[in-house]
mmCIF file of C-alpha atoms and ligand atoms in Angstrom:
data_model
loop_
_atom_site.group_PDB
_atom_site.id
_atom_site.type_symbol
_atom_site.label_atom_id
_atom_site.label_comp_id
_atom_site.label_asym_id
_atom_site.label_seq_id
_atom_site.Cartn_x
_atom_site.Cartn_y
_atom_site.Cartn_z
ATOM 1 C CA MET A 94 17.048 -19.382 -22.515
ATOM 2 C CA GLU A 95 15.683 -20.001 -18.929
ATOM 3 C CA ARG A 96 11.757 -19.060 -19.075
ATOM 4 C CA MET A 97 9.119 -18.046 -16.544
ATOM 5 C CA ARG A 98 5.159 -16.958 -16.471
ATOM 6 C CA ALA A 99 4.526 -13.128 -15.869
ATOM 7 C CA THR A 100 1.696 -10.600 -15.797
ATOM 8 C CA VAL A 101 2.712 -8.430 -18.607
ATOM 9 C CA PHE A 102 0.568 -4.714 -19.289
ATOM 10 C CA HIS A 103 -0.156 -4.437 -23.192
ATOM 11 C CA GLY A 104 -1.638 -1.330 -22.868
ATOM 12 C CA LYS A 105 -5.299 -0.140 -21.762
ATOM 13 C CA ASP A 106 -7.507 -2.904 -20.218
ATOM 14 C CA GLN A 107 -5.168 -5.474 -21.763
ATOM 15 C CA ILE A 108 -3.048 -7.983 -19.593
ATOM 16 C CA ARG A 109 -1.989 -11.229 -20.107
ATOM 17 C CA VAL A 110 0.137 -13.995 -18.383
ATOM 18 C CA GLU A 111 2.788 -14.983 -20.655
ATOM 19 C CA GLU A 112 5.933 -16.580 -21.291
ATOM 20 C CA VAL A 113 8.925 -14.697 -20.537
ATOM 21 C CA GLU A 114 12.852 -14.374 -20.545
ATOM 22 C CA ARG A 115 13.442 -15.223 -16.716
ATOM 23 C CA PRO A 116 15.817 -12.650 -15.034
ATOM 24 C CA HIS A 117 19.404 -13.499 -13.516
ATOM 25 C CA ALA A 118 20.993 -11.405 -10.643
ATOM 26 C CA GLY A 119 23.568 -8.628 -11.367
ATOM 27 C CA VAL A 120 25.693 -6.737 -8.990
ATOM 28 C CA GLY A 121 24.058 -5.962 -5.881
ATOM 29 C CA GLU A 122 20.670 -7.495 -7.275
ATOM 30 C CA ALA A 123 18.676 -10.272 -6.090
ATOM 31 C CA VAL A 124 16.320 -12.714 -7.747
ATOM 32 C CA ILE A 125 13.736 -13.922 -5.534
ATOM 33 C CA ARG A 126 11.194 -17.349 -6.486
ATOM 34 C CA VAL A 127 7.924 -15.293 -5.821
ATOM 35 C CA THR A 128 5.445 -17.588 -3.547
ATOM 36 C CA LEU A 129 2.798 -14.962 -3.100
ATOM 37 C CA THR A 130 1.847 -11.458 -4.428
ATOM 38 C CA THR A 131 -1.330 -9.839 -4.656
ATOM 39 C CA ILE A 132 -2.925 -6.950 -6.598
ATOM 40 C CA CYS A 133 -2.920 -3.354 -5.516
ATOM 41 C CA GLY A 134 -5.559 -0.637 -6.339
ATOM 42 C CA THR A 135 -3.177 1.407 -8.011
ATOM 43 C CA ASP A 136 -2.757 -1.811 -10.456
ATOM 44 C CA LEU A 137 -5.845 -1.210 -11.500
ATOM 45 C CA HIS A 138 -5.222 2.433 -12.179
ATOM 46 C CA ILE A 139 -2.679 1.041 -14.555
ATOM 47 C CA LEU A 140 -4.911 -1.591 -16.342
ATOM 48 C CA ARG A 141 -7.374 1.344 -16.745
ATOM 49 C CA GLY A 142 -4.864 3.865 -18.488
ATOM 50 C CA GLU A 143 -4.663 6.310 -15.651
ATOM 51 C CA TYR A 144 -1.235 5.620 -14.478
ATOM 52 C CA ALA A 145 1.194 5.321 -17.475
ATOM 53 C CA VAL A 146 3.780 2.412 -17.498
ATOM 54 C CA ARG A 147 5.266 1.321 -20.402
ATOM 55 C CA GLU A 148 3.825 -1.477 -22.397
ATOM 56 C CA GLY A 149 5.561 -5.238 -21.910
ATOM 57 C CA LEU A 150 6.219 -3.923 -18.389
ATOM 58 C CA ILE A 151 5.478 -7.008 -15.592
ATOM 59 C CA ILE A 152 3.168 -5.565 -13.235
ATOM 60 C CA GLY A 153 2.852 -5.925 -9.298
ATOM 61 C CA HIS A 154 4.781 -4.354 -6.548
ATOM 62 C CA GLU A 155 3.647 -6.350 -3.350
ATOM 63 C CA PRO A 156 6.501 -9.746 -3.457
ATOM 64 C CA VAL A 157 6.908 -12.578 -0.728
ATOM 65 C CA GLY A 158 9.448 -15.043 -2.066
ATOM 66 C CA VAL A 159 12.479 -17.232 -1.799
ATOM 67 C CA ILE A 160 16.047 -16.194 -2.939
ATOM 68 C CA GLU A 161 17.195 -17.904 -6.110
ATOM 69 C CA GLU A 162 20.047 -15.908 -6.819
ATOM 70 C CA LEU A 163 22.086 -13.127 -5.141
ATOM 71 C CA GLY A 164 24.248 -11.032 -7.417
ATOM 72 C CA THR A 165 28.145 -9.982 -6.304
ATOM 73 C CA GLY A 166 28.075 -7.658 -3.490
ATOM 74 C CA VAL A 167 25.117 -8.761 -1.461
ATOM 75 C CA THR A 168 25.920 -10.011 1.962
ATOM 76 C CA GLY A 169 24.416 -11.713 5.111
ATOM 77 C CA TYR A 170 22.065 -13.761 2.988
ATOM 78 C CA GLN A 171 21.579 -17.219 1.854
ATOM 79 C CA ILE A 172 20.002 -18.879 -1.370
ATOM 80 C CA GLY A 173 16.600 -20.067 -0.117
ATOM 81 C CA ASP A 174 15.895 -17.799 2.710
ATOM 82 C CA ARG A 175 12.683 -16.378 2.733
ATOM 83 C CA VAL A 176 12.005 -12.501 2.260
ATOM 84 C CA LEU A 177 9.792 -10.159 2.106
ATOM 85 C CA VAL A 178 10.373 -6.817 -0.217
ATOM 86 C CA GLY A 179 8.608 -3.936 0.400
ATOM 87 C CA ALA A 180 6.828 -1.910 -2.655
ATOM 88 C CA ILE A 181 9.043 0.714 -2.553
ATOM 89 C CA THR A 182 12.511 -0.309 -2.961
ATOM 90 C CA PRO A 183 14.691 2.552 -2.435
ATOM 91 C CA CYS A 184 18.608 2.666 -3.108
ATOM 92 C CA GLY A 185 20.149 3.688 0.247
ATOM 93 C CA GLN A 186 22.816 5.654 -1.655
ATOM 94 C CA CYS A 187 21.112 8.959 -3.252
ATOM 95 C CA ARG A 188 20.895 12.194 -1.175
ATOM 96 C CA GLY A 189 17.122 11.264 -1.058
ATOM 97 C CA CYS A 190 17.654 8.686 0.883
ATOM 98 C CA LEU A 191 19.962 9.471 3.155
ATOM 99 C CA SER A 192 17.969 12.218 3.837
ATOM 100 C CA GLY A 193 15.462 9.823 5.143
ATOM 101 C CA HIS A 194 13.013 10.057 2.527
ATOM 102 C CA LEU A 195 13.549 6.639 1.237
ATOM 103 C CA SER A 196 10.273 6.490 -1.090
ATOM 104 C CA GLN A 197 11.240 9.663 -2.734
ATOM 105 C CA CYS A 198 14.657 8.323 -3.787
ATOM 106 C CA GLY A 199 16.674 9.961 -6.419
ATOM 107 C CA HIS A 200 18.465 7.290 -8.512
ATOM 108 C CA GLY A 201 22.007 8.149 -6.949
ATOM 109 C CA GLU A 202 21.277 11.916 -7.785
ATOM 110 C CA GLY A 203 19.097 14.118 -5.315
ATOM 111 C CA TYR A 204 15.486 13.510 -4.913
ATOM 112 C CA GLU A 205 12.738 12.210 -7.317
ATOM 113 C CA ALA A 206 9.265 12.295 -6.926
ATOM 114 C CA LEU A 207 8.208 8.485 -6.422
ATOM 115 C CA GLY A 208 11.161 7.780 -7.429
ATOM 116 C CA GLY A 209 11.353 4.837 -4.548
ATOM 117 C CA TRP A 210 8.744 2.992 -6.483
ATOM 118 C CA ARG A 211 10.461 1.221 -9.185
ATOM 119 C CA PHE A 212 8.631 -2.346 -9.314
ATOM 120 C CA GLY A 213 5.724 -2.368 -11.831
ATOM 121 C CA ASN A 214 6.344 0.881 -12.546
ATOM 122 C CA THR A 215 9.858 1.756 -13.977
ATOM 123 C CA ILE A 216 11.281 -1.663 -13.783
ATOM 124 C CA ASN A 217 9.641 -5.273 -14.234
ATOM 125 C CA GLY A 218 7.459 -6.339 -11.247
ATOM 126 C CA ALA A 219 5.952 -8.773 -9.011
ATOM 127 C CA GLN A 220 3.113 -10.648 -10.409
ATOM 128 C CA ALA A 221 5.264 -13.441 -11.890
ATOM 129 C CA GLU A 222 7.236 -16.273 -11.216
ATOM 130 C CA TYR A 223 10.485 -15.037 -10.720
ATOM 131 C CA LEU A 224 11.862 -11.193 -9.387
ATOM 132 C CA LEU A 225 14.461 -8.810 -9.988
ATOM 133 C CA VAL A 226 15.283 -7.352 -6.602
ATOM 134 C CA PRO A 227 17.603 -3.669 -6.892
ATOM 135 C CA TYR A 228 19.544 -2.488 -4.500
ATOM 136 C CA ALA A 229 19.359 -6.039 -2.689
ATOM 137 C CA GLN A 230 21.443 -4.969 0.177
ATOM 138 C CA ALA A 231 18.687 -2.141 1.356
ATOM 139 C CA ASN A 232 15.666 -4.279 0.128
ATOM 140 C CA LEU A 233 15.758 -8.457 1.336
ATOM 141 C CA ALA A 234 14.184 -8.212 4.496
ATOM 142 C CA LYS A 235 14.231 -11.956 6.195
ATOM 143 C CA ILE A 236 10.899 -13.374 7.233
ATOM 144 C CA PRO A 237 10.920 -14.714 11.068
ATOM 145 C CA ASP A 238 10.045 -18.829 10.928
ATOM 146 C CA GLU A 239 6.783 -18.252 12.712
ATOM 147 C CA LEU A 240 5.163 -16.246 10.073
ATOM 148 C CA THR A 241 3.907 -17.261 7.039
ATOM 149 C CA ASP A 242 3.394 -15.517 3.351
ATOM 150 C CA GLU A 243 -0.060 -14.735 4.156
ATOM 151 C CA GLN A 244 0.899 -12.998 7.259
ATOM 152 C CA VAL A 245 3.344 -10.774 5.810
ATOM 153 C CA VAL A 246 2.439 -10.193 2.284
ATOM 154 C CA LEU A 247 -0.305 -7.061 3.305
ATOM 155 C CA LEU A 248 2.947 -5.495 4.762
ATOM 156 C CA ALA A 249 4.738 -4.725 1.213
ATOM 157 C CA ASP A 250 2.417 -1.876 0.461
ATOM 158 C CA ILE A 251 -1.155 -1.122 2.263
ATOM 159 C CA ALA A 252 -0.136 -2.118 5.727
ATOM 160 C CA SER A 253 2.957 0.373 5.497
ATOM 161 C CA THR A 254 0.953 3.172 3.284
ATOM 162 C CA GLY A 255 -1.744 2.582 5.980
ATOM 163 C CA PHE A 256 0.220 2.925 9.078
ATOM 164 C CA SER A 257 2.244 5.871 7.688
ATOM 165 C CA GLY A 258 -0.998 8.010 7.500
ATOM 166 C CA ALA A 259 -1.038 7.847 11.044
ATOM 167 C CA GLU A 260 2.466 7.770 11.662
ATOM 168 C CA SER A 261 2.804 10.908 9.582
ATOM 169 C CA ALA A 262 -0.032 12.858 11.332
ATOM 170 C CA GLN A 263 2.005 11.871 14.284
ATOM 171 C CA ILE A 264 -0.860 10.806 16.504
ATOM 172 C CA LYS A 265 -0.684 11.196 19.748
ATOM 173 C CA ILE A 266 -2.138 9.060 23.147
ATOM 174 C CA GLY A 267 -5.677 10.021 23.602
ATOM 175 C CA ASP A 268 -5.717 11.732 19.940
ATOM 176 C CA SER A 269 -9.501 11.453 18.127
ATOM 177 C CA VAL A 270 -8.940 9.979 14.462
ATOM 178 C CA VAL A 271 -11.228 9.987 11.457
ATOM 179 C CA VAL A 272 -10.302 7.588 8.571
ATOM 180 C CA PHE A 273 -11.833 8.517 5.416
ATOM 181 C CA ALA A 274 -13.060 5.227 3.133
ATOM 182 C CA GLN A 275 -12.444 2.000 4.744
ATOM 183 C CA GLY A 276 -10.483 0.316 1.413
ATOM 184 C CA PRO A 277 -7.564 -1.763 2.046
ATOM 185 C CA ILE A 278 -5.328 1.614 2.656
ATOM 186 C CA GLY A 279 -8.293 3.130 5.070
ATOM 187 C CA LEU A 280 -8.673 -0.094 6.911
ATOM 188 C CA CYS A 281 -4.987 -0.460 7.336
ATOM 189 C CA ALA A 282 -4.814 3.490 8.353
ATOM 190 C CA THR A 283 -7.662 2.751 11.236
ATOM 191 C CA ALA A 284 -5.666 -0.311 12.478
ATOM 192 C CA GLY A 285 -2.415 2.201 12.278
ATOM 193 C CA ALA A 286 -4.465 4.433 14.046
ATOM 194 C CA ARG A 287 -5.186 2.101 17.251
ATOM 195 C CA LEU A 288 -1.470 1.273 17.070
ATOM 196 C CA MET A 289 -0.433 4.936 17.507
ATOM 197 C CA GLY A 290 -2.706 5.397 20.812
ATOM 198 C CA ALA A 291 -5.738 7.104 19.366
ATOM 199 C CA ALA A 292 -8.318 7.080 21.869
ATOM 200 C CA LEU A 293 -11.234 7.125 19.360
ATOM 201 C CA VAL A 294 -10.973 5.937 15.604
ATOM 202 C CA ILE A 295 -13.936 7.100 13.081
ATOM 203 C CA GLY A 296 -13.652 4.926 9.919
ATOM 204 C CA ILE A 297 -15.809 6.537 7.137
ATOM 205 C CA ASP A 298 -16.936 4.111 4.276
ATOM 206 C CA GLY A 299 -20.187 3.314 2.200
ATOM 207 C CA ASP A 300 -19.831 0.067 1.882
ATOM 208 C CA LYS A 301 -21.565 -2.373 4.813
ATOM 209 C CA ASP A 302 -18.886 -4.864 4.747
ATOM 210 C CA ARG A 303 -15.782 -2.881 5.190
ATOM 211 C CA LEU A 304 -17.495 -0.660 7.693
ATOM 212 C CA LEU A 305 -17.941 -4.324 9.477
ATOM 213 C CA MET A 306 -14.056 -5.051 8.670
ATOM 214 C CA ALA A 307 -13.197 -1.244 9.908
ATOM 215 C CA ARG A 308 -14.527 -2.244 13.410
ATOM 216 C CA GLN A 309 -12.657 -5.456 13.241
ATOM 217 C CA MET A 310 -9.405 -3.574 12.649
ATOM 218 C CA GLY A 311 -9.891 -1.002 15.193
ATOM 219 C CA ALA A 312 -12.482 1.228 14.427
ATOM 220 C CA ASP A 313 -14.534 2.422 17.747
ATOM 221 C CA ILE A 314 -17.365 3.826 15.302
ATOM 222 C CA VAL A 315 -17.855 3.666 12.049
ATOM 223 C CA LEU A 316 -20.389 6.324 9.945
ATOM 224 C CA ASP A 317 -21.980 5.489 6.105
ATOM 225 C CA TYR A 318 -21.393 8.554 4.304
ATOM 226 C CA ARG A 319 -24.646 7.805 2.363
ATOM 227 C CA GLU A 320 -26.726 7.958 5.475
ATOM 228 C CA CYS A 321 -25.437 11.005 7.746
ATOM 229 C CA ASP A 322 -23.939 14.197 7.488
ATOM 230 C CA VAL A 323 -20.519 13.096 8.521
ATOM 231 C CA VAL A 324 -18.739 16.330 9.009
ATOM 232 C CA ALA A 325 -21.571 17.443 11.391
ATOM 233 C CA GLU A 326 -21.407 13.913 13.098
ATOM 234 C CA VAL A 327 -17.792 13.960 13.673
ATOM 235 C CA LYS A 328 -17.624 17.350 15.415
ATOM 236 C CA LYS A 329 -20.749 16.018 17.752
ATOM 237 C CA LEU A 330 -18.741 13.068 18.329
ATOM 238 C CA THR A 331 -15.336 14.825 19.048
ATOM 239 C CA GLY A 332 -16.700 18.297 20.492
ATOM 240 C CA GLY A 333 -15.668 19.955 17.640
ATOM 241 C CA GLY A 334 -13.534 18.755 15.205
ATOM 242 C CA ALA A 335 -11.147 15.511 15.305
ATOM 243 C CA ASP A 336 -7.199 15.754 16.275
ATOM 244 C CA VAL A 337 -6.571 14.140 13.132
ATOM 245 C CA THR A 338 -7.817 12.999 9.894
ATOM 246 C CA ILE A 339 -7.176 10.501 7.561
ATOM 247 C CA GLU A 340 -7.817 10.604 3.760
ATOM 248 C CA ALA A 341 -7.663 7.282 2.026
ATOM 249 C CA LEU A 342 -9.110 7.586 -1.257
ATOM 250 C CA GLY A 343 -8.132 10.556 -3.319
ATOM 251 C CA THR A 344 -11.077 12.543 -4.196
ATOM 252 C CA GLN A 345 -11.908 16.087 -3.666
ATOM 253 C CA ALA A 346 -15.030 15.169 -1.464
ATOM 254 C CA THR A 347 -13.242 13.088 1.058
ATOM 255 C CA PHE A 348 -9.932 15.582 1.009
ATOM 256 C CA GLU A 349 -12.892 18.431 1.666
ATOM 257 C CA ALA A 350 -14.551 16.325 4.113
ATOM 258 C CA ALA A 351 -11.246 15.465 6.373
ATOM 259 C CA LEU A 352 -10.503 19.070 6.210
ATOM 260 C CA ARG A 353 -13.725 20.439 7.534
ATOM 261 C CA SER A 354 -14.117 17.275 9.818
ATOM 262 C CA LEU A 355 -10.448 18.624 11.873
ATOM 263 C CA ARG A 356 -10.225 20.920 14.669
ATOM 264 C CA PRO A 357 -8.093 23.890 14.288
ATOM 265 C CA GLY A 358 -4.804 23.254 14.606
ATOM 266 C CA GLY A 359 -5.338 19.457 13.713
ATOM 267 C CA THR A 360 -3.715 17.294 10.968
ATOM 268 C CA LEU A 361 -4.798 16.180 7.876
ATOM 269 C CA SER A 362 -2.590 13.022 6.642
ATOM 270 C CA SER A 363 -3.325 12.720 3.063
ATOM 271 C CA LEU A 364 -2.755 8.966 1.320
ATOM 272 C CA GLY A 365 -5.277 8.872 -1.503
ATOM 273 C CA VAL A 366 -3.624 9.198 -5.093
ATOM 274 C CA TYR A 367 -5.796 12.210 -6.655
ATOM 275 C CA SER A 368 -6.074 13.417 -10.197
ATOM 276 C CA GLY A 369 -7.032 16.781 -11.569
ATOM 277 C CA LYS A 370 -6.874 19.482 -9.355
ATOM 278 C CA LEU A 371 -7.605 19.627 -5.622
ATOM 279 C CA GLN A 372 -8.954 22.545 -4.068
ATOM 280 C CA VAL A 373 -8.546 23.549 -0.242
ATOM 281 C CA PRO A 374 -11.915 25.587 0.473
ATOM 282 C CA TYR A 375 -10.675 28.552 2.622
ATOM 283 C CA ASP A 376 -13.193 28.472 4.987
ATOM 284 C CA ALA A 377 -12.531 25.085 6.245
ATOM 285 C CA PHE A 378 -8.893 26.071 6.029
ATOM 286 C CA ALA A 379 -9.500 29.147 8.588
ATOM 287 C CA ALA A 380 -8.562 31.131 5.333
ATOM 288 C CA GLY A 381 -4.778 29.551 6.050
ATOM 289 C CA ILE A 382 -4.288 30.657 9.364
ATOM 290 C CA GLY A 383 -5.956 27.614 11.591
ATOM 291 C CA ASP A 384 -2.556 26.134 12.526
ATOM 292 C CA HIS A 385 -3.695 23.426 10.289
ATOM 293 C CA ARG A 386 -1.174 20.830 9.012
ATOM 294 C CA ILE A 387 -1.652 18.882 6.032
ATOM 295 C CA VAL A 388 0.698 16.237 5.240
ATOM 296 C CA THR A 389 1.103 13.267 2.701
ATOM 297 C CA THR A 390 2.831 10.577 2.437
ATOM 298 C CA LEU A 391 4.093 7.662 0.106
ATOM 299 C CA CYS A 392 4.505 3.983 1.080
ATOM 300 C CA PRO A 393 7.826 3.344 3.562
ATOM 301 C CA GLY A 394 9.961 0.658 1.813
ATOM 302 C CA GLY A 395 12.985 -0.878 2.233
ATOM 303 C CA LYS A 396 14.191 -3.719 4.705
ATOM 304 C CA GLU A 397 14.135 -1.960 8.080
ATOM 305 C CA ARG A 398 10.694 -0.697 7.693
ATOM 306 C CA MET A 399 9.507 -4.433 6.726
ATOM 307 C CA ARG A 400 11.509 -6.016 9.753
ATOM 308 C CA ARG A 401 9.708 -3.556 11.885
ATOM 309 C CA LEU A 402 6.031 -4.329 10.243
ATOM 310 C CA MET A 403 6.969 -7.674 10.478
ATOM 311 C CA GLU A 404 7.806 -7.578 14.330
ATOM 312 C CA ILE A 405 4.600 -5.790 14.708
ATOM 313 C CA VAL A 406 2.566 -8.775 13.195
ATOM 314 C CA ARG A 407 5.150 -11.337 15.097
ATOM 315 C CA ARG A 408 4.362 -10.029 18.383
ATOM 316 C CA GLY A 409 0.552 -10.313 17.645
ATOM 317 C CA ARG A 410 -0.197 -6.615 17.870
ATOM 318 C CA VAL A 411 -2.137 -6.476 14.216
ATOM 319 C CA ASP A 412 -4.039 -9.184 12.257
ATOM 320 C CA LEU A 413 -4.194 -8.630 8.781
ATOM 321 C CA THR A 414 -5.013 -11.756 7.078
ATOM 322 C CA PRO A 415 -8.776 -11.292 7.098
ATOM 323 C CA LEU A 416 -7.572 -8.815 4.226
ATOM 324 C CA LEU A 417 -6.764 -11.769 1.872
ATOM 325 C CA THR A 418 -10.448 -12.332 0.759
ATOM 326 C CA HIS A 419 -9.531 -14.433 -2.150
ATOM 327 C CA THR A 420 -6.706 -16.818 -3.602
ATOM 328 C CA PHE A 421 -6.151 -17.600 -7.356
ATOM 329 C CA SER A 422 -3.419 -18.731 -8.826
ATOM 330 C CA LEU A 423 -0.751 -16.555 -11.571
ATOM 331 C CA ASP A 424 -2.537 -18.341 -14.441
ATOM 332 C CA GLU A 425 -6.088 -16.996 -13.036
ATOM 333 C CA ILE A 426 -4.821 -13.117 -12.127
ATOM 334 C CA SER A 427 -7.274 -11.834 -14.856
ATOM 335 C CA GLU A 428 -9.809 -13.313 -13.034
ATOM 336 C CA GLY A 429 -8.268 -11.821 -10.065
ATOM 337 C CA TYR A 430 -8.339 -8.430 -11.471
ATOM 338 C CA LYS A 431 -11.782 -8.552 -12.209
ATOM 339 C CA LEU A 432 -13.165 -9.513 -8.878
ATOM 340 C CA PHE A 433 -10.880 -7.035 -6.942
ATOM 341 C CA GLY A 434 -11.565 -4.110 -9.836
ATOM 342 C CA GLU A 435 -15.530 -4.518 -9.572
ATOM 343 C CA ARG A 436 -15.048 -5.208 -5.897
ATOM 344 C CA ARG A 437 -17.855 -8.331 -6.033
ATOM 345 C CA ASP A 438 -18.427 -10.777 -2.944
ATOM 346 C CA GLY A 439 -16.843 -8.853 -0.392
ATOM 347 C CA VAL A 440 -13.025 -8.772 -1.907
ATOM 348 C CA LEU A 441 -10.461 -6.641 -0.058
ATOM 349 C CA LYS A 442 -7.117 -8.190 -1.140
ATOM 350 C CA VAL A 443 -6.771 -11.407 -3.303
ATOM 351 C CA ALA A 444 -3.700 -13.547 -3.045
ATOM 352 C CA ILE A 445 -2.164 -14.856 -6.355
ATOM 353 C CA LYS A 446 0.251 -17.865 -6.041
ATOM 354 C CA PRO A 447 2.768 -18.106 -8.484
HETATM 355 N N1 NAD B 46 0.316 6.875 -0.313
HETATM 356 C C1 NAD B 46 0.270 5.431 -1.191
HETATM 357 O O1 NAD B 46 1.613 5.317 -1.030
HETATM 358 C C2 NAD B 46 -0.728 4.897 -1.703
HETATM 359 C C3 NAD B 46 -0.356 3.331 -1.814
HETATM 360 C C4 NAD B 46 -1.062 2.500 -2.316
HETATM 361 C C5 NAD B 46 -2.385 3.375 -2.365
HETATM 362 N N2 NAD B 46 -2.629 4.762 -2.883
HETATM 363 C C6 NAD B 46 -3.815 5.216 -2.801
HETATM 364 O O2 NAD B 46 -5.095 5.250 -1.688
HETATM 365 C C7 NAD B 46 -6.067 5.404 -2.463
HETATM 366 C C8 NAD B 46 -7.351 3.973 -1.511
HETATM 367 O O3 NAD B 46 -6.792 2.492 -1.879
HETATM 368 P P1 NAD B 46 -7.888 1.621 -1.439
HETATM 369 O O4 NAD B 46 -6.823 0.113 -2.705
HETATM 370 O O5 NAD B 46 -8.044 1.351 -0.312
HETATM 371 O O6 NAD B 46 -9.170 1.974 -2.325
HETATM 372 P P2 NAD B 46 -10.353 1.037 -2.821
HETATM 373 O O7 NAD B 46 -10.859 1.820 -3.745
HETATM 374 O O8 NAD B 46 -10.053 -0.219 -2.427
HETATM 375 O O9 NAD B 46 -11.248 1.611 -1.709
HETATM 376 C C9 NAD B 46 -12.385 2.679 -1.235
HETATM 377 C C10 NAD B 46 -13.055 2.937 -0.663
HETATM 378 O O10 NAD B 46 -13.420 4.254 -0.647
HETATM 379 C C11 NAD B 46 -15.011 4.361 -0.472
HETATM 380 N N3 NAD B 46 -15.686 5.195 -0.511
HETATM 381 C C12 NAD B 46 -15.783 6.221 -1.770
HETATM 382 N N4 NAD B 46 -16.644 7.118 -1.442
HETATM 383 C C13 NAD B 46 -16.386 7.296 -0.247
HETATM 384 C C14 NAD B 46 -16.675 8.567 0.287
HETATM 385 N N5 NAD B 46 -17.164 9.896 -0.634
HETATM 386 N N6 NAD B 46 -16.325 8.515 1.629
HETATM 387 C C15 NAD B 46 -15.569 7.636 2.399
HETATM 388 N N7 NAD B 46 -15.656 6.277 1.617
HETATM 389 C C16 NAD B 46 -15.764 6.473 0.230
HETATM 390 C C17 NAD B 46 -15.366 3.216 -0.900
HETATM 391 O O11 NAD B 46 -16.436 2.476 -0.528
HETATM 392 C C18 NAD B 46 -14.600 1.502 -1.001
HETATM 393 O O12 NAD B 46 -14.285 1.077 0.038
HETATM 394 C C19 NAD B 46 -6.575 5.248 -3.590
HETATM 395 O O13 NAD B 46 -6.002 6.630 -4.205
HETATM 396 C C20 NAD B 46 -4.611 4.704 -3.819
HETATM 397 O O14 NAD B 46 -4.367 4.813 -5.055
HETATM 398 C C21 NAD B 46 -2.217 5.696 -1.938
HETATM 399 ZN ZN1 ZN B 47 0.268 -0.638 -4.423
HETATM 400 ZN ZN1 ZN B 48 17.980 6.192 -3.288
#
């Protein structure tokens, strides 16, 4: 039996790189040889036991690779094609997908919350030498020759997510936008706000390196939440409240600050993953009649999304490579997890090379 190396979850605080069975492509599926992947904040939640997945699962959901096998029915691709696959792999056939809600893919039925997130969640993931791609026809996005793996790997998840925060908010040309937290997701939301035509982008964080990177990704002004009253400062800078605020952390504090920083009729676009209870303070919410909009988004996936994002990079609209701060081999991935989890040495995203 053919084997491969893969990062396997064995319960809280336990991941190991080990030999497992290599996957093969069935009908409608493909196998890619992974050439580059990375670690997501969500993988840290899994490792810490904060998001439950089954033991024995291969984790990771950000794959770049080369097609190794094509199953029956997958057309228009060749063995050896370089491809990017989104973190979210919609089936393209269910009611959710065909209604345009690809991330809430209903697995052949209606809708299922987060149903499009399969890799490293409900099926084996990308931190491995080979990856089985379901619904390959809907999910393999060919990489233009002129783009490197490093230029596209962050499109699978964090850029798709961060940009979607700006898109879901329906930012208009000339808007003022505040992005709460400048982790990888927030940095991409900052870049997304710029791409959508915001006139003023304010980035908030408490980490000086990240605030510096926020400027590089398109923030006009950065604020350290530890050093100032962010809400008061935003109100001053925007003349009473921002048109759009983007929450990119997933805490009560940032959600609330995002709501308090908004003008009446403004949009709070929420990307963070929350736990426990989330409360909406009625005063900040104008008792429910301030014409506020609160929208949430799960990372958009599918090959058309990936094609569009690769075009943005190919045309020089955005460069995400500065966010790839460190590189590890697959066998060293535990070190990568440690560095990423501890946020040491200015780490933003780690490149993993199987
Ligand atoms: N919606 C989606 O599809 C999706 C996808 C991936 C990740 N996420 C979620 O997005 C969130 C952010 O992920 P990440 O990887 O960028 O996070 P991260 O942990 O790397 O970064 C968080 C940042 O928040 C900053 N911070 C802490 N407290 C703050 C405060 N009070 N105000 C402002 N900044 C503060 C930290 O300094 C850090 O830079 C997480 O909740 C993650 O689970 C959502
Ligand atoms: Zn992720
Ligand atoms: Zn579907």
